[in-house]
Tab-separated table of C-alpha atoms in Angstrom:
chain	number	residue	atom	x	y	z
K	1	MET	CA	15.570	14.197	1.893
K	2	ARG	CA	16.516	10.668	2.352
K	3	ASP	CA	19.158	10.765	-0.358
K	4	GLY	CA	20.581	13.924	1.225
K	5	ALA	CA	20.775	12.052	4.541
K	6	ILE	CA	22.583	9.172	2.900
K	7	PHE	CA	25.150	11.514	1.340
K	8	ALA	CA	25.688	13.351	4.669
K	9	LYS	CA	26.136	10.133	6.589
K	10	ALA	CA	28.761	9.194	3.992
K	11	GLY	CA	30.697	12.354	4.911
K	12	LEU	CA	29.763	14.092	1.633
K	13	PRO	CA	28.442	17.679	1.441
K	14	ALA	CA	24.784	17.532	0.903
K	15	VAL	CA	21.865	19.793	0.290
K	16	ALA	CA	18.402	18.501	-0.106
K	17	ILE	CA	16.237	20.476	-2.517
K	18	VAL	CA	12.564	20.492	-1.776
K	19	THR	CA	9.565	22.601	-2.851
K	20	GLU	CA	7.577	24.656	-0.213
K	21	LEU	CA	4.832	21.993	-0.180
K	22	PHE	CA	7.293	19.439	1.036
K	23	ALA	CA	9.072	21.592	3.714
K	24	THR	CA	7.206	20.040	6.651
K	25	GLN	CA	7.786	16.542	5.318
K	26	ALA	CA	11.491	17.513	4.905
K	27	GLU	CA	11.613	18.416	8.505
K	28	PHE	CA	10.101	15.068	9.506
K	29	VAL	CA	12.270	12.950	7.388
K	30	ALA	CA	15.409	14.804	8.400
K	31	ARG	CA	14.527	14.144	12.084
K	32	ALA	CA	13.693	10.598	11.434
K	33	ALA	CA	16.967	10.099	9.499
K	34	GLY	CA	18.789	11.419	12.601
K	35	ILE	CA	20.070	14.555	10.933
K	36	PRO	CA	17.593	17.273	11.940
K	37	ALA	CA	19.950	20.004	10.705
K	38	LEU	CA	20.357	18.302	7.216
K	39	PRO	CA	20.795	21.387	4.937
K	40	ARG	CA	17.888	21.960	2.628
K	41	TYR	CA	17.090	24.500	-0.029
K	42	VAL	CA	13.389	25.277	-0.390
K	43	LEU	CA	12.042	26.149	-3.931
K	44	PRO	CA	8.664	27.621	-4.653
K	45	HIS	CA	5.776	25.213	-5.290
K	46	PRO	CA	4.836	24.135	-7.852
K	47	CYS	CA	8.038	24.095	-9.970
K	48	SER	CA	6.975	21.153	-12.156
K	49	GLY	CA	4.839	22.312	-15.193
K	50	THR	CA	5.561	25.943	-14.778
K	51	GLY	CA	7.477	26.197	-18.147
K	52	ASP	CA	11.147	26.317	-19.214
K	53	GLU	CA	11.351	30.023	-18.623
K	54	ASN	CA	10.223	29.973	-15.117
K	55	LEU	CA	12.311	26.908	-14.350
K	56	THR	CA	15.376	28.617	-15.597
K	57	ARG	CA	14.633	31.556	-13.404
K	58	VAL	CA	14.101	29.466	-10.324
K	59	ALA	CA	17.266	27.553	-11.011
K	60	ARG	CA	19.311	30.741	-11.504
K	61	GLU	CA	17.937	32.076	-8.206
K	62	ALA	CA	18.578	28.888	-6.331
K	63	VAL	CA	22.155	27.958	-7.328
K	64	PRO	CA	23.944	30.537	-5.201
K	65	GLY	CA	22.108	29.441	-2.143
K	66	ILE	CA	22.749	25.800	-2.790
K	67	ILE	CA	26.325	26.383	-3.234
K	68	ASP	CA	26.452	28.404	0.011
K	69	LEU	CA	24.908	25.504	1.831
K	70	LEU	CA	27.215	23.007	0.281
K	71	GLU	CA	30.206	25.030	1.392
K	72	GLY	CA	28.865	25.272	4.854
K	73	ARG	CA	27.539	28.754	4.891
K	74	GLU	CA	24.149	29.617	6.220
K	75	LEU	CA	21.534	31.312	4.121
U	1	MET	CA	2.821	-10.601	30.562
U	2	THR	CA	4.960	-7.403	30.756
U	3	LEU	CA	4.160	-4.671	28.406
U	4	SER	CA	6.675	-1.893	27.577
U	5	ALA	CA	4.322	0.918	26.387
U	6	THR	CA	3.903	4.067	28.398
U	7	ARG	CA	0.687	4.096	30.391
U	8	HIS	CA	-1.642	6.966	30.070
U	9	GLN	CA	-4.484	7.768	32.476
U	10	ALA	CA	-7.876	9.127	31.709
U	11	PRO	CA	-11.080	9.329	33.795
U	12	ASP	CA	-13.138	7.511	31.118
U	13	GLU	CA	-12.928	6.168	27.601
U	14	ALA	CA	-14.661	9.204	25.956
U	15	THR	CA	-11.924	11.404	27.488
U	16	ALA	CA	-9.313	8.954	26.504
U	17	LEU	CA	-10.535	8.892	22.906
U	18	GLU	CA	-10.396	12.782	22.610
U	19	ASP	CA	-6.893	12.548	24.005
U	20	PHE	CA	-5.952	10.148	21.279
U	21	HIS	CA	-7.475	12.346	18.526
U	22	GLY	CA	-5.577	15.403	20.038
U	23	ARG	CA	-2.270	13.415	20.032
U	24	GLU	CA	-2.898	12.449	16.367
U	25	TRP	CA	-2.937	8.750	17.114
U	26	THR	CA	-6.024	7.936	15.199
U	27	ASP	CA	-6.916	7.862	11.488
U	28	GLY	CA	-9.603	10.457	12.126
U	29	LEU	CA	-12.251	7.842	13.108
U	30	PRO	CA	-12.878	6.702	16.721
U	31	VAL	CA	-10.577	3.986	17.932
U	32	VAL	CA	-10.924	1.166	20.628
U	33	ILE	CA	-8.954	2.454	23.541
U	34	PRO	CA	-6.006	-0.054	23.878
U	35	THR	CA	-6.290	-0.853	27.620
U	36	GLU	CA	-3.671	-3.382	28.992
U	37	GLU	CA	-6.286	-6.084	29.118
U	38	ARG	CA	-7.345	-5.630	25.594
U	39	VAL	CA	-3.714	-5.574	24.343
U	40	GLU	CA	-2.788	-8.637	26.318
U	41	ALA	CA	-5.834	-10.478	24.834
U	42	VAL	CA	-4.626	-9.707	21.239
U	43	LEU	CA	-1.046	-10.739	22.261
U	44	ALA	CA	-2.275	-14.039	23.505
U	45	ALA	CA	-3.113	-14.967	19.920
U	46	GLU	CA	0.698	-14.972	19.184
U	47	ALA	CA	3.420	-17.046	20.720
U	48	THR	CA	5.846	-14.210	19.759
U	49	ASP	CA	7.457	-12.150	22.517
U	50	PRO	CA	5.918	-8.754	22.629
U	51	ASP	CA	9.312	-7.097	22.420
U	52	VAL	CA	10.312	-8.834	19.211
U	53	ILE	CA	10.931	-6.205	16.372
U	54	ILE	CA	9.220	-7.222	13.110
U	55	GLY	CA	10.861	-4.382	11.196
U	56	THR	CA	11.415	-0.649	10.856
U	57	ILE	CA	8.746	1.385	9.231
U	58	GLU	CA	9.697	4.415	7.148
U	59	PRO	CA	9.615	7.298	6.668
U	60	GLY	CA	9.390	7.762	10.383
U	61	GLY	CA	11.764	4.991	11.215
U	62	GLY	CA	9.713	3.654	13.962
U	63	GLN	CA	10.489	0.146	15.171
U	64	ALA	CA	7.403	-2.135	14.829
U	65	THR	CA	7.484	-4.385	17.893
U	66	VAL	CA	4.837	-7.098	18.329
U	67	GLU	CA	3.549	-5.098	21.299
U	68	LYS	CA	3.195	-1.794	19.291
U	69	ILE	CA	1.469	-3.651	16.462
U	70	ALA	CA	-0.897	-5.230	18.916
U	71	ILE	CA	-1.806	-1.804	20.439
U	72	ASN	CA	-2.725	-0.566	16.976
U	73	ALA	CA	-4.678	-3.691	16.123
U	74	VAL	CA	-6.774	-3.166	19.340
U	75	MET	CA	-7.269	0.450	18.220
U	76	ALA	CA	-8.490	-0.678	14.824
U	77	GLY	CA	-11.007	-2.918	16.354
U	78	CYS	CA	-9.250	-6.307	15.805
U	79	LEU	CA	-10.296	-9.386	17.658
U	80	PRO	CA	-7.358	-11.617	18.918
U	81	GLU	CA	-7.883	-14.078	16.065
U	82	HIS	CA	-7.324	-11.218	13.548
U	83	PHE	CA	-3.977	-10.460	14.955
U	84	PRO	CA	-1.817	-13.108	13.205
U	85	VAL	CA	-2.906	-11.629	9.841
U	86	VAL	CA	-2.022	-8.136	11.023
U	87	LEU	CA	1.463	-9.283	12.081
U	88	ALA	CA	2.051	-11.002	8.851
U	89	ALA	CA	0.975	-7.872	6.941
U	90	VAL	CA	3.376	-5.818	8.921
U	91	ARG	CA	6.074	-8.314	8.311
U	92	ALA	CA	5.385	-8.105	4.495
U	93	VAL	CA	5.519	-4.309	4.340
U	94	CYS	CA	8.922	-4.385	6.041
U	95	ASP	CA	10.288	-6.521	3.148
U	96	PRO	CA	12.635	-4.176	1.363
U	97	ASP	CA	11.125	-5.153	-1.955
U	98	PHE	CA	7.935	-3.280	-0.860
U	99	ASP	CA	9.762	-0.039	-0.516
U	100	ILE	CA	7.568	1.180	2.273
U	101	ASN	CA	9.331	4.516	2.394
U	102	ASN	CA	8.220	5.527	-1.066
U	103	VAL	CA	4.821	3.888	-0.652
U	104	GLN	CA	4.109	6.031	2.367
U	105	SER	CA	5.646	9.286	1.073
U	106	THR	CA	4.521	9.416	-2.496
U	107	THR	CA	2.177	12.044	-3.777
U	108	HIS	CA	0.208	9.244	-5.603
U	109	ALA	CA	-2.919	7.893	-4.034
U	110	MET	CA	-1.556	4.426	-3.538
U	111	GLY	CA	-1.727	2.202	-0.437
U	112	PRO	CA	-1.097	-1.438	0.431
U	113	VAL	CA	-3.821	-3.982	-0.382
U	114	ILE	CA	-3.767	-7.057	1.778
U	115	ILE	CA	-4.759	-10.386	0.056
U	116	VAL	CA	-5.272	-13.276	2.381
U	117	ASN	CA	-5.035	-16.994	1.262
U	118	GLY	CA	-5.255	-20.271	3.074
U	119	PRO	CA	-7.089	-21.456	6.149
U	120	ALA	CA	-6.528	-18.239	7.925
U	121	ARG	CA	-9.322	-16.802	5.907
U	122	GLU	CA	-11.605	-18.657	8.287
U	123	VAL	CA	-9.577	-19.246	11.333
U	124	CYS	CA	-8.442	-15.639	11.635
U	125	GLY	CA	-11.711	-14.247	10.229
U	126	PRO	CA	-13.857	-14.838	8.518
U	127	ILE	CA	-12.159	-12.648	6.005
U	128	VAL	CA	-14.522	-12.183	3.247
U	129	SER	CA	-13.732	-12.701	-0.526
U	130	GLY	CA	-17.215	-12.358	-1.927
U	131	THR	CA	-20.040	-9.748	-1.851
U	132	GLY	CA	-18.569	-6.333	-1.100
U	133	ALA	CA	-15.290	-7.766	0.276
U	134	LEU	CA	-13.615	-4.432	-0.042
U	135	GLY	CA	-16.694	-2.437	1.111
U	136	PRO	CA	-18.076	-1.660	4.564
U	137	GLY	CA	-19.678	-4.392	6.653
U	138	HIS	CA	-17.137	-7.142	7.124
U	139	ARG	CA	-15.400	-6.862	10.486
U	140	ALA	CA	-12.300	-8.812	9.964
U	141	ASN	CA	-11.545	-7.324	6.470
U	142	ALA	CA	-12.117	-3.758	7.913
U	143	SER	CA	-10.326	-4.189	11.166
U	144	ILE	CA	-7.217	-6.024	9.735
U	145	GLY	CA	-6.724	-3.457	6.919
U	146	ARG	CA	-7.250	-0.463	9.410
U	147	ALA	CA	-4.670	-2.036	11.895
U	148	LEU	CA	-2.120	-1.985	9.124
U	149	ARG	CA	-3.014	1.647	8.336
U	150	LEU	CA	-2.747	2.649	11.925
U	151	VAL	CA	0.700	0.854	12.205
U	152	LEU	CA	1.845	2.799	9.223
U	153	MET	CA	0.721	6.127	10.628
U	154	ASN	CA	1.582	5.600	14.295
U	155	ILE	CA	4.925	3.703	13.838
U	156	GLY	CA	5.839	4.617	10.482
U	157	GLY	CA	4.985	8.356	10.710
U	158	ALA	CA	2.618	8.471	7.757
U	159	ARG	CA	0.655	11.522	8.738
U	160	PRO	CA	-0.590	13.902	6.038
U	161	VAL	CA	1.969	16.719	5.156
U	162	HIS	CA	4.594	14.958	7.487
U	163	GLY	CA	5.155	11.552	6.265
U	164	ASP	CA	2.398	10.902	3.760
U	165	MET	CA	2.325	13.367	0.791
U	166	ALA	CA	-0.524	11.949	-1.094
U	167	SER	CA	-1.936	14.739	-3.099
U	168	LEU	CA	-5.513	13.693	-2.663
U	169	GLY	CA	-5.393	10.265	-1.127
U	170	GLN	CA	-8.057	7.610	-1.454
U	171	PRO	CA	-10.438	5.951	0.907
U	172	GLY	CA	-8.665	2.584	0.506
U	173	LYS	CA	-5.894	4.000	2.679
U	174	PHE	CA	-8.254	3.691	5.645
U	175	THR	CA	-8.399	0.023	5.170
U	176	CYS	CA	-7.943	-2.486	2.317
U	177	CYS	CA	-8.038	-6.130	3.036
U	178	LEU	CA	-9.776	-9.143	1.362
U	179	ALA	CA	-9.390	-12.860	1.007
U	180	GLU	CA	-9.125	-14.740	-2.297
U	181	ALA	CA	-12.293	-16.601	-3.256
U	182	GLU	CA	-10.361	-19.883	-3.483
U	183	GLU	CA	-13.411	-22.135	-3.476
U	184	ALA	CA	-14.955	-20.204	-6.369
U	185	SER	CA	-11.682	-19.914	-8.304
U	186	PRO	CA	-10.877	-22.374	-11.225
U	187	TRP	CA	-7.144	-21.817	-10.377
U	188	PRO	CA	-4.876	-22.765	-7.507
U	189	PRO	CA	-4.669	-20.175	-4.767
U	190	LEU	CA	-2.584	-17.121	-5.403
U	191	HIS	CA	-0.078	-17.947	-2.508
U	192	THR	CA	0.763	-21.241	-4.152
U	193	ALA	CA	2.451	-19.199	-6.933
U	194	PHE	CA	4.907	-17.864	-4.335
U	195	GLY	CA	5.757	-21.433	-3.061
U	196	TYR	CA	3.315	-21.810	-0.228
U	197	ASP	CA	1.254	-25.054	0.025
U	198	ALA	CA	-2.436	-24.545	-0.403
U	199	ASP	CA	-3.070	-25.512	3.221
U	200	GLN	CA	-0.621	-22.943	4.517
U	201	SER	CA	-1.864	-19.342	5.038
U	202	ALA	CA	-0.172	-16.223	3.714
U	203	VAL	CA	-0.770	-12.544	2.979
U	204	THR	CA	0.259	-11.015	-0.284
U	205	LEU	CA	0.570	-7.192	-0.235
U	206	VAL	CA	0.656	-4.989	-3.310
U	207	GLY	CA	1.010	-1.111	-3.290
U	208	VAL	CA	-1.546	0.163	-5.766
U	209	ASP	CA	-4.165	2.641	-6.524
U	210	SER	CA	-7.726	2.151	-5.611
U	211	PRO	CA	-9.838	-0.412	-7.312
U	212	HIS	CA	-11.331	0.616	-10.739
U	213	SER	CA	-14.412	-1.242	-11.780
U	214	VAL	CA	-14.156	-3.338	-14.969
U	215	MET	CA	-17.694	-4.178	-16.441
U	216	HIS	CA	-18.230	-7.062	-18.837
U	217	ASN	CA	-21.634	-8.648	-19.198
U	218	THR	CA	-20.590	-12.047	-20.433
U	219	SER	CA	-22.773	-14.346	-22.502
U	220	ALA	CA	-22.496	-18.141	-22.730
U	221	ASP	CA	-23.392	-17.780	-26.390
U	222	ASP	CA	-20.592	-15.609	-27.182
U	223	PRO	CA	-17.493	-17.460	-28.371
U	224	GLU	CA	-15.539	-14.213	-28.190
U	225	ALA	CA	-16.350	-13.850	-24.410
U	226	PRO	CA	-12.825	-14.783	-23.201
U	227	GLU	CA	-11.142	-12.377	-25.608
U	228	ARG	CA	-13.626	-9.632	-24.731
U	229	ILE	CA	-12.900	-9.953	-20.990
U	230	LEU	CA	-9.087	-9.823	-21.636
U	231	ARG	CA	-9.513	-6.799	-23.738
U	232	VAL	CA	-11.563	-4.843	-21.275
U	233	VAL	CA	-9.240	-5.652	-18.338
U	234	ALA	CA	-6.170	-4.905	-20.538
U	235	ALA	CA	-7.551	-1.511	-21.551
U	236	SER	CA	-8.483	-0.747	-17.904
U	237	ILE	CA	-4.773	-1.463	-16.966
U	238	ALA	CA	-3.576	0.724	-19.761
U	239	ASN	CA	-5.942	3.636	-19.154
U	240	ALA	CA	-4.555	7.036	-20.161
U	241	GLY	CA	-4.286	8.456	-16.629
U	242	ALA	CA	-2.688	5.463	-14.976
U	243	ASN	CA	0.891	5.782	-13.598
U	244	ASN	CA	1.893	2.961	-15.712
U	245	THR	CA	0.700	4.688	-18.916
U	246	GLN	CA	2.662	7.834	-17.872
U	247	ILE	CA	5.601	6.298	-16.343
U	248	GLY	CA	5.429	2.449	-16.553
U	249	ASN	CA	6.788	-0.478	-14.559
U	250	GLY	CA	4.521	-0.842	-11.602
U	251	PRO	CA	2.606	-3.978	-10.348
U	252	VAL	CA	-1.141	-3.983	-10.699
U	253	ILE	CA	-3.888	-6.258	-9.097
U	254	VAL	CA	-6.490	-7.757	-11.355
U	255	ALA	CA	-9.403	-9.037	-9.344
U	256	LEU	CA	-11.577	-11.250	-11.531
U	257	ASN	CA	-14.965	-12.060	-10.377
U	258	PRO	CA	-15.592	-15.933	-10.385
U	259	LEU	CA	-17.742	-15.751	-13.463
U	260	HIS	CA	-15.137	-13.964	-15.559
U	261	ALA	CA	-12.458	-16.286	-14.161
U	262	ALA	CA	-14.589	-19.361	-15.052
U	263	VAL	CA	-14.982	-18.117	-18.684
U	264	LEU	CA	-11.230	-17.654	-19.135
U	265	ALA	CA	-10.540	-21.112	-17.538
U	266	ALA	CA	-13.018	-22.753	-19.688
U	267	ALA	CA	-11.102	-21.413	-22.676
U	268	GLY	CA	-8.055	-23.306	-21.396
U	269	LEU	CA	-6.263	-20.400	-19.736
U	270	SER	CA	-4.373	-20.864	-16.530
U	271	ARG	CA	-3.588	-17.969	-14.165
U	272	GLU	CA	-0.249	-17.647	-15.643
U	273	ALA	CA	-1.624	-17.743	-19.220
U	274	VAL	CA	-4.141	-14.943	-18.271
U	275	CYS	CA	-1.330	-12.777	-16.871
U	276	GLU	CA	0.838	-13.395	-20.062
U	277	ARG	CA	-2.000	-12.415	-22.282
U	278	LEU	CA	-2.824	-9.304	-20.268
U	279	ALA	CA	0.802	-8.186	-20.173
U	280	ASN	CA	0.933	-8.282	-23.929
U	281	MET	CA	-2.379	-6.648	-24.416
U	282	ALA	CA	-2.152	-3.810	-21.810
U	283	VAL	CA	-0.527	-1.448	-24.173
U	284	VAL	CA	-1.125	2.217	-24.985
U	285	PRO	CA	-1.449	3.131	-28.595
U	286	GLN	CA	0.856	5.706	-30.003
U	287	SER	CA	-2.228	7.968	-30.747
U	288	VAL	CA	-3.008	8.098	-27.039
U	289	LEU	CA	0.490	8.682	-26.069
U	290	GLN	CA	0.460	11.726	-28.417
U	291	ASP	CA	-2.965	12.854	-27.105
U	292	VAL	CA	-1.943	12.900	-23.544
U	293	ARG	CA	1.639	14.021	-24.278
U	294	VAL	CA	3.634	11.337	-22.501
U	295	ARG	CA	6.867	12.672	-23.960
U	296	ARG	CA	9.258	10.595	-22.209
U	297	ARG	CA	7.794	7.201	-23.339
U	298	VAL	CA	6.824	7.895	-26.977
U	299	ALA	CA	10.208	6.629	-28.081
U	300	ASP	CA	9.766	3.286	-26.070
U	301	GLY	CA	6.898	2.062	-28.237
U	302	ASP	CA	7.139	-1.174	-30.180
U	303	ALA	CA	7.093	-1.536	-34.053
U	304	ASN	CA	3.406	-0.540	-34.187
U	305	GLY	CA	4.027	2.422	-31.841
U	306	ASP	CA	2.115	0.677	-28.972
U	307	LEU	CA	3.741	1.204	-25.568
U	308	PRO	CA	3.548	-1.699	-23.007
U	309	THR	CA	2.456	-0.610	-19.592
U	310	LEU	CA	3.914	-3.705	-17.677
U	311	ARG	CA	7.343	-5.231	-17.763
U	312	GLY	CA	5.771	-8.665	-18.008
U	313	PRO	CA	3.201	-11.197	-16.504
U	314	GLY	CA	5.017	-10.830	-13.147
U	315	ASP	CA	3.728	-7.298	-12.790
U	316	ILE	CA	0.145	-8.731	-12.499
U	317	VAL	CA	-1.215	-10.021	-9.205
U	318	LEU	CA	-4.279	-11.966	-10.368
U	319	ILE	CA	-6.892	-12.986	-7.771
U	320	VAL	CA	-10.371	-14.236	-7.976
U	321	ALA	CA	-12.714	-12.254	-5.695
U	322	GLY	CA	-16.212	-10.627	-5.571
U	323	ASP	CA	-19.468	-11.964	-6.679
U	324	PRO	CA	-19.984	-13.923	-9.928
U	325	GLY	CA	-21.398	-11.336	-12.287
U	326	MET	CA	-20.500	-8.326	-14.429
U	327	TYR	CA	-17.834	-6.683	-12.301
U	328	SER	CA	-14.208	-7.322	-11.871
U	329	ALA	CA	-11.647	-4.727	-10.911
U	330	VAL	CA	-8.214	-3.365	-11.716
U	331	PHE	CA	-5.955	-1.715	-9.169
U	332	SER	CA	-3.662	0.440	-11.119
U	333	ALA	CA	0.058	0.772	-10.345
U	334	GLY	CA	1.462	3.085	-7.751
U	335	LEU	CA	5.202	3.671	-7.955
U	336	ALA	CA	7.165	3.226	-11.173
U	337	GLY	CA	9.602	0.371	-10.754
U	338	SER	CA	10.038	0.713	-7.184
U	339	THR	CA	7.522	-1.279	-5.061
U	340	LEU	CA	7.065	-4.945	-5.704
U	341	PRO	CA	4.380	-7.386	-4.484
U	342	VAL	CA	5.398	-8.968	-1.234
U	343	HIS	CA	4.194	-11.926	0.883
U	344	ALA	CA	4.521	-13.444	4.293
U	345	ALA	CA	3.277	-16.536	6.102
U	346	ILE	CA	0.515	-16.220	8.627
U	347	ASP	CA	1.306	-18.160	11.768
U	348	PHE	CA	-1.786	-18.840	13.806
U	349	ALA	CA	-0.905	-21.887	15.976
U	350	PHE	CA	-3.099	-20.757	18.780
U	351	SER	CA	-1.851	-22.532	21.712
U	352	CYS	CA	-4.851	-22.056	23.887
U	353	GLU	CA	-8.387	-20.924	23.600
U	354	LEU	CA	-8.435	-17.121	22.959
U	355	PRO	CA	-9.880	-14.946	25.610
U	356	ALA	CA	-13.179	-13.353	25.026
U	357	PRO	CA	-12.981	-9.864	23.314
U	358	GLN	CA	-12.995	-6.902	25.546
U	359	SER	CA	-15.592	-4.734	23.918
U	360	ALA	CA	-15.342	-1.031	23.826
């Protein structure tokens, strides 16, 4: 989230990618960083350790939404 | 003295305490209600203006003023004479080298350990270095460590699920403060390694896992005793589940009990030499790497296939603490290559007699 905030403050399109478990923390950090509306894309949790097949599926499903957010469209 | 904090009213302290719990201003345990009188008494221990900002504490980004730190110190149960150590500890965690944002936010069970050196151990305490120094029963140790934790939670926003993502956490995150047993140590005090004079006082803070007991029943008849101590401590640093085994590059604390330290010193080893030896010995054999499947590090092994867990002796903060006997301890590393040990001077030039404590 903090990396996303740094990019956004630098004027670059930014999307923070977090898993569900970190969604509340993401909200907190975005507010603390002064960008409460910082775009974020929430992945299922856990991703890590779920195997290449599942990770590939999660990535394929996530990419269009991440591009939408980067281009300023709401999900 | 003018305080900036918002005043809250309650009919009695029991009601106030429930209000504090309800607002999530506590660590889950009861706190001392920070009345104006109690906060002023703690502030009297410091010449610093209450509005002075010591630093910003991430991930919440709250500004740690001297007054806010004093409020949390009162809540933790600190006496006025403890406050200079709390202030120094907060100053230390605000050092960018400590990387407080990651220390607070990580899923690992790490937290800051406060090590106190110099005359402040008595003047601002007593802060215990011996029997059960990290266990319950020592007021200054418990209160000072808890004050830092409350600062990290209330100013830094380190609430579980919000700013603190520790998967399980560990009880050392409630409080973790001890003094070095300088009088029982064969070596110069830890803080002199950072450039302080022995008669100055300083805190050293390290972000680490909880202490892991290291047992060695030494014998005066055993010529191999120094090597055996080094081996068991090194193996404890490089245990299979440690972050440093899996990822590497984090600082660790080695707390040698005075007997183990004396055995090593009698073998001609200085503090620096012990750290040097341990850094070379704390390696993970290739077989263990394969067993636990540390894929990313297998290729980093040396010619024997052994993988160092430390970057060098500078990754070891070596202190002497606890009772002389069988038990020393290793605090495993937290973050990989992010947090570094930090230190800060303790200023306790009390200009007047401190007011009597305001009991809860």
